Amino acid sequence: PGVVAHALNNRAEIAIALTRTQALSEEDIVNNMRHELTHFFASLLSDGNLTAGFQEGIAQYVEKPTDRTSYDPAVLQLAFDQQRLLSWNQLDSSAEVFRDPQVAYPQSLSIASFLIDRYGFAKFVDFIKANATEPGYRSALEATYGQSADELEAEWRTYLPDYFAGRWQINALYAYDLTRVTQLVDNGAYSDAQSELTDITELLRTTDQVDKLTEAEHLLAEAQQGAAAGALADEARQALLANDYAQTIEKSNAAINSYQGLNYHARIEEIQVYIQRAEAGQDALVQLNQGEQLLSRFRLFEADQQIYDATMILQSLGNQPQADHGQALLAASSRRKSWLAYGLLGIGGLLVIFNVIRRLVFRYKTNPLEMEYTA
């Protein structure tokens, strides 16, 4: 008696049995229209290829919950306890679905609820669309969710106790649960949260869940701020690897400020290390420059100490070009010291020769006869 319409696959029409609506409330009639319209659009999106089980699952999902909504989970739990659940392969067959609708229908709803609850409404729509191009529902599931149908089915069976315990009440269209994305934000998984919340807020804007939309928009703003902070931290790291110390410090401080605004501290210690290394790099470059200036003034031993210390720091930071420059300066200093040593030796030799000549001249002047006799 609840069936008042039937959406004909691949045909742009819906047949309505008006005589069967007389005993129904307006809410039931509207729900049946939601159900059948969903069949129509699911068929349209999947090019008529969405299987009976998933068709009935999503069609029930879009119905607005009523007082009798809790009946289906109770029936499904009984079938679960009695091990009468159908496999997903069986739900692929219309004959199996309609042979035992009291089990197949609530089971189909639980599968749609699981996939939407765990992976989002937009992803489920992608799955429906994938059926238009994939050879079957199994490949459509894998193409959409990145897992095999068997893996998802096992995950669904693990999910069922939570479903029976109350998650059947969660519905993206009427009672969205933001717990999972809230945990993503709290745990600092900002990029994942941002991606999901973008779809969630878009969906919630089409529903009457005003409070949920406000909460989701707030979470999205936090996720965007956190994702931006993460991008800044990554840019700071890249700048450090590129030996751009000023950029490292600037982006690191910006990232820390953003994270502190979110009261998220997990990455701050890591980013502070970037700042410390960048400041050490800046100091080493200053020290290297000072050593080079001392070298140009031939203050070689002072220059060596400055250049050596700076070079060791730059090498430890992975700044090989500047470390090589420091090594080149040390080599230049060594050559200058060699030249200086040779110069001093030459001067010393000249002084010795000069001194010998001077003494000979002096002796000749004071005693020329002795010099002649000696000669």
Short mmCIF file of C-alpha atoms in Angstrom, two decimals, residues 54-252:
data_model
loop_
_atom_site.label_atom_id
_atom_site.label_comp_id
_atom_site.label_asym_id
_atom_site.label_seq_id
_atom_site.Cartn_x
_atom_site.Cartn_y
_atom_site.Cartn_z
CA PHE A 54 21.84 0.40 -4.52
CA GLN A 55 18.76 1.86 -6.22
CA GLU A 56 16.56 0.93 -3.27
CA GLY A 57 19.23 1.96 -0.78
CA ILE A 58 19.58 5.55 -2.00
CA ALA A 59 15.84 5.90 -2.68
CA GLN A 60 15.07 5.06 0.96
CA TYR A 61 17.92 7.25 2.18
CA VAL A 62 16.40 10.43 0.73
CA GLU A 63 13.05 9.81 2.44
CA LYS A 64 12.45 12.08 5.41
CA PRO A 65 12.53 10.08 8.67
CA THR A 66 9.12 9.32 10.20
CA ASP A 67 7.88 7.63 13.37
CA ARG A 68 8.21 4.22 11.72
CA THR A 69 11.80 4.78 10.57
CA SER A 70 13.19 2.79 13.51
CA TYR A 71 11.29 -0.30 12.34
CA ASP A 72 13.70 -1.13 9.51
CA PRO A 73 16.89 -1.26 11.65
CA ALA A 74 15.11 -3.57 14.10
CA VAL A 75 14.09 -5.92 11.26
CA LEU A 76 17.61 -5.82 9.84
CA GLN A 77 19.17 -6.58 13.23
CA LEU A 78 16.95 -9.63 13.54
CA ALA A 79 18.07 -10.83 10.10
CA PHE A 80 21.69 -10.12 11.12
CA ASP A 81 21.32 -12.17 14.30
CA GLN A 82 19.74 -15.00 12.32
CA GLN A 83 22.49 -14.77 9.65
CA ARG A 84 19.94 -14.09 6.92
CA LEU A 85 21.64 -11.05 5.38
CA LEU A 86 22.14 -11.09 1.64
CA SER A 87 25.57 -10.71 0.10
CA TRP A 88 26.21 -7.61 -1.99
CA ASN A 89 26.35 -9.88 -5.04
CA GLN A 90 22.83 -11.08 -4.26
CA LEU A 91 21.62 -7.48 -3.98
CA ASP A 92 22.90 -7.01 -7.53
CA SER A 93 19.92 -9.11 -8.64
CA SER A 94 16.44 -7.53 -8.78
CA ALA A 95 14.91 -10.97 -8.26
CA GLU A 96 16.81 -11.42 -4.98
CA VAL A 97 15.88 -7.94 -3.77
CA PHE A 98 12.18 -8.35 -4.44
CA ARG A 99 12.08 -11.99 -3.29
CA ASP A 100 12.62 -10.97 0.35
CA PRO A 101 12.04 -7.20 0.51
CA GLN A 102 11.66 -7.19 4.31
CA VAL A 103 15.38 -7.95 4.56
CA ALA A 104 16.66 -6.61 1.24
CA TYR A 105 15.18 -3.12 1.61
CA PRO A 106 16.50 -2.27 5.10
CA GLN A 107 19.80 -3.93 4.18
CA SER A 108 20.08 -1.79 1.04
CA LEU A 109 19.38 1.30 3.14
CA SER A 110 22.08 0.31 5.65
CA ILE A 111 24.62 -0.06 2.82
CA ALA A 112 23.80 3.38 1.41
CA SER A 113 23.89 4.82 4.93
CA PHE A 114 27.28 3.22 5.59
CA LEU A 115 28.87 4.52 2.39
CA ILE A 116 27.48 8.03 2.88
CA ASP A 117 28.24 8.12 6.62
CA ARG A 118 31.80 6.90 6.10
CA TYR A 119 32.75 8.56 2.80
CA GLY A 120 30.26 11.37 2.19
CA PHE A 121 27.19 12.01 0.07
CA ALA A 122 29.14 13.51 -2.85
CA LYS A 123 31.26 10.36 -3.10
CA PHE A 124 28.13 8.22 -3.27
CA VAL A 125 26.84 10.35 -6.15
CA ASP A 126 30.20 9.78 -7.86
CA PHE A 127 29.65 6.04 -7.41
CA ILE A 128 26.22 6.27 -9.03
CA LYS A 129 27.75 8.13 -11.98
CA ALA A 130 30.59 5.60 -12.24
CA ASN A 131 28.04 2.89 -13.01
CA ALA A 132 27.40 4.62 -16.34
CA THR A 133 30.92 3.83 -17.56
CA GLU A 134 32.13 0.88 -15.48
CA PRO A 135 31.21 -2.70 -16.45
CA GLY A 136 29.53 -3.44 -13.11
CA TYR A 137 28.85 -2.21 -9.59
CA ARG A 138 32.02 -3.87 -8.25
CA SER A 139 34.34 -1.99 -10.57
CA ALA A 140 32.30 1.19 -9.99
CA LEU A 141 32.86 0.82 -6.23
CA GLU A 142 36.59 0.31 -6.67
CA ALA A 143 36.90 3.21 -9.11
CA THR A 144 35.09 5.52 -6.67
CA TYR A 145 36.31 4.39 -3.25
CA GLY A 146 39.71 2.93 -4.09
CA GLN A 147 38.77 -0.35 -2.38
CA SER A 148 37.38 -3.59 -3.70
CA ALA A 149 33.71 -4.45 -3.25
CA ASP A 150 34.71 -7.29 -0.91
CA GLU A 151 36.73 -4.91 1.28
CA LEU A 152 33.84 -2.45 1.46
CA GLU A 153 31.37 -5.23 2.22
CA ALA A 154 33.57 -6.44 5.09
CA GLU A 155 33.83 -2.86 6.37
CA TRP A 156 30.03 -2.53 6.19
CA ARG A 157 29.54 -5.71 8.25
CA THR A 158 31.91 -4.30 10.89
CA TYR A 159 29.90 -1.05 10.81
CA LEU A 160 26.51 -2.73 11.38
CA PRO A 161 26.69 -2.95 15.23
CA ASP A 162 27.16 0.84 15.36
CA TYR A 163 24.31 1.20 12.87
CA PHE A 164 22.00 -0.86 15.09
CA ALA A 165 23.17 1.07 18.16
CA GLY A 166 21.94 4.38 16.73
CA ARG A 167 23.87 5.44 13.65
CA TRP A 168 20.82 4.56 11.57
CA GLN A 169 19.52 7.92 12.77
CA ILE A 170 22.37 9.74 11.01
CA ASN A 171 21.33 11.11 7.64
CA ALA A 172 23.23 13.63 5.54
CA LEU A 173 20.00 15.21 4.33
CA TYR A 174 18.13 15.47 7.63
CA ALA A 175 20.49 14.82 10.56
CA TYR A 176 24.08 15.27 9.44
CA ASP A 177 26.75 13.99 11.81
CA LEU A 178 29.85 16.20 11.82
CA THR A 179 31.73 14.10 14.39
CA ARG A 180 34.19 12.58 11.93
CA VAL A 181 35.15 15.83 10.21
CA THR A 182 35.37 17.53 13.61
CA GLN A 183 37.91 14.88 14.61
CA LEU A 184 39.83 15.51 11.39
CA VAL A 185 40.07 19.21 12.27
CA ASP A 186 40.99 18.48 15.90
CA ASN A 187 43.71 16.05 14.78
CA GLY A 188 45.22 18.53 12.34
CA ALA A 189 44.16 16.68 9.16
CA TYR A 190 43.19 20.04 7.72
CA SER A 191 43.49 19.29 4.00
CA ASP A 192 41.30 16.18 4.26
CA ALA A 193 38.81 18.07 6.43
CA GLN A 194 38.74 21.00 4.01
CA SER A 195 37.99 18.72 1.07
CA GLU A 196 35.17 16.94 2.88
CA LEU A 197 33.70 20.07 4.45
CA THR A 198 33.54 21.81 1.08
CA ASP A 199 31.20 19.04 -0.11
CA ILE A 200 29.34 18.93 3.20
CA THR A 201 28.57 22.65 3.33
CA GLU A 202 27.46 22.55 -0.30
CA LEU A 203 25.08 19.71 0.57
CA LEU A 204 23.81 21.31 3.80
CA ARG A 205 22.90 24.49 1.93
CA THR A 206 20.28 22.43 0.10
CA THR A 207 18.72 21.19 3.36
CA ASP A 208 16.95 22.76 6.34
CA GLN A 209 19.81 21.98 8.75
CA VAL A 210 20.67 25.60 9.51
CA ASP A 211 22.55 24.91 12.75
CA LYS A 212 24.55 22.12 11.14
CA LEU A 213 25.41 24.38 8.23
CA THR A 214 26.67 27.08 10.62
CA GLU A 215 28.78 24.51 12.47
CA ALA A 216 30.12 23.06 9.21
CA GLU A 217 31.03 26.52 7.89
CA HIS A 218 32.92 27.24 11.12
CA LEU A 219 34.79 23.95 10.80
CA LEU A 220 35.51 24.69 7.15
CA ALA A 221 37.02 28.07 8.09
CA GLU A 222 39.25 26.33 10.66
CA ALA A 223 40.22 23.66 8.15
CA GLN A 224 41.10 26.31 5.56
CA GLN A 225 43.21 28.20 8.10
CA GLY A 226 44.94 24.99 9.14
CA ALA A 227 45.54 23.93 5.54
CA ALA A 228 47.01 27.36 4.82
CA ALA A 229 49.26 27.04 7.89
CA GLY A 230 50.37 23.62 6.68
CA ALA A 231 51.16 25.04 3.25
CA LEU A 232 53.22 27.81 4.88
CA ALA A 233 55.11 25.26 6.97
CA ASP A 234 55.85 23.20 3.86
CA GLU A 235 56.98 26.33 2.00
CA ALA A 236 59.22 27.22 4.95
CA ARG A 237 60.83 23.79 4.76
CA GLN A 238 61.37 24.13 1.01
CA ALA A 239 62.88 27.58 1.52
CA LEU A 240 65.25 26.13 4.11
CA LEU A 241 66.30 23.39 1.70
CA ALA A 242 66.88 26.09 -0.92
CA ASN A 243 69.02 28.02 1.63
CA ASP A 244 66.63 31.00 1.54
CA TYR A 245 66.86 31.80 5.23
CA ALA A 246 64.84 35.02 5.22
CA GLN A 247 61.89 33.29 3.51
CA THR A 248 62.19 30.37 5.90
CA ILE A 249 61.85 32.63 8.94
CA GLU A 250 59.02 34.69 7.43
CA LYS A 251 56.90 31.69 6.41
CA SER A 252 57.66 29.77 9.61
#
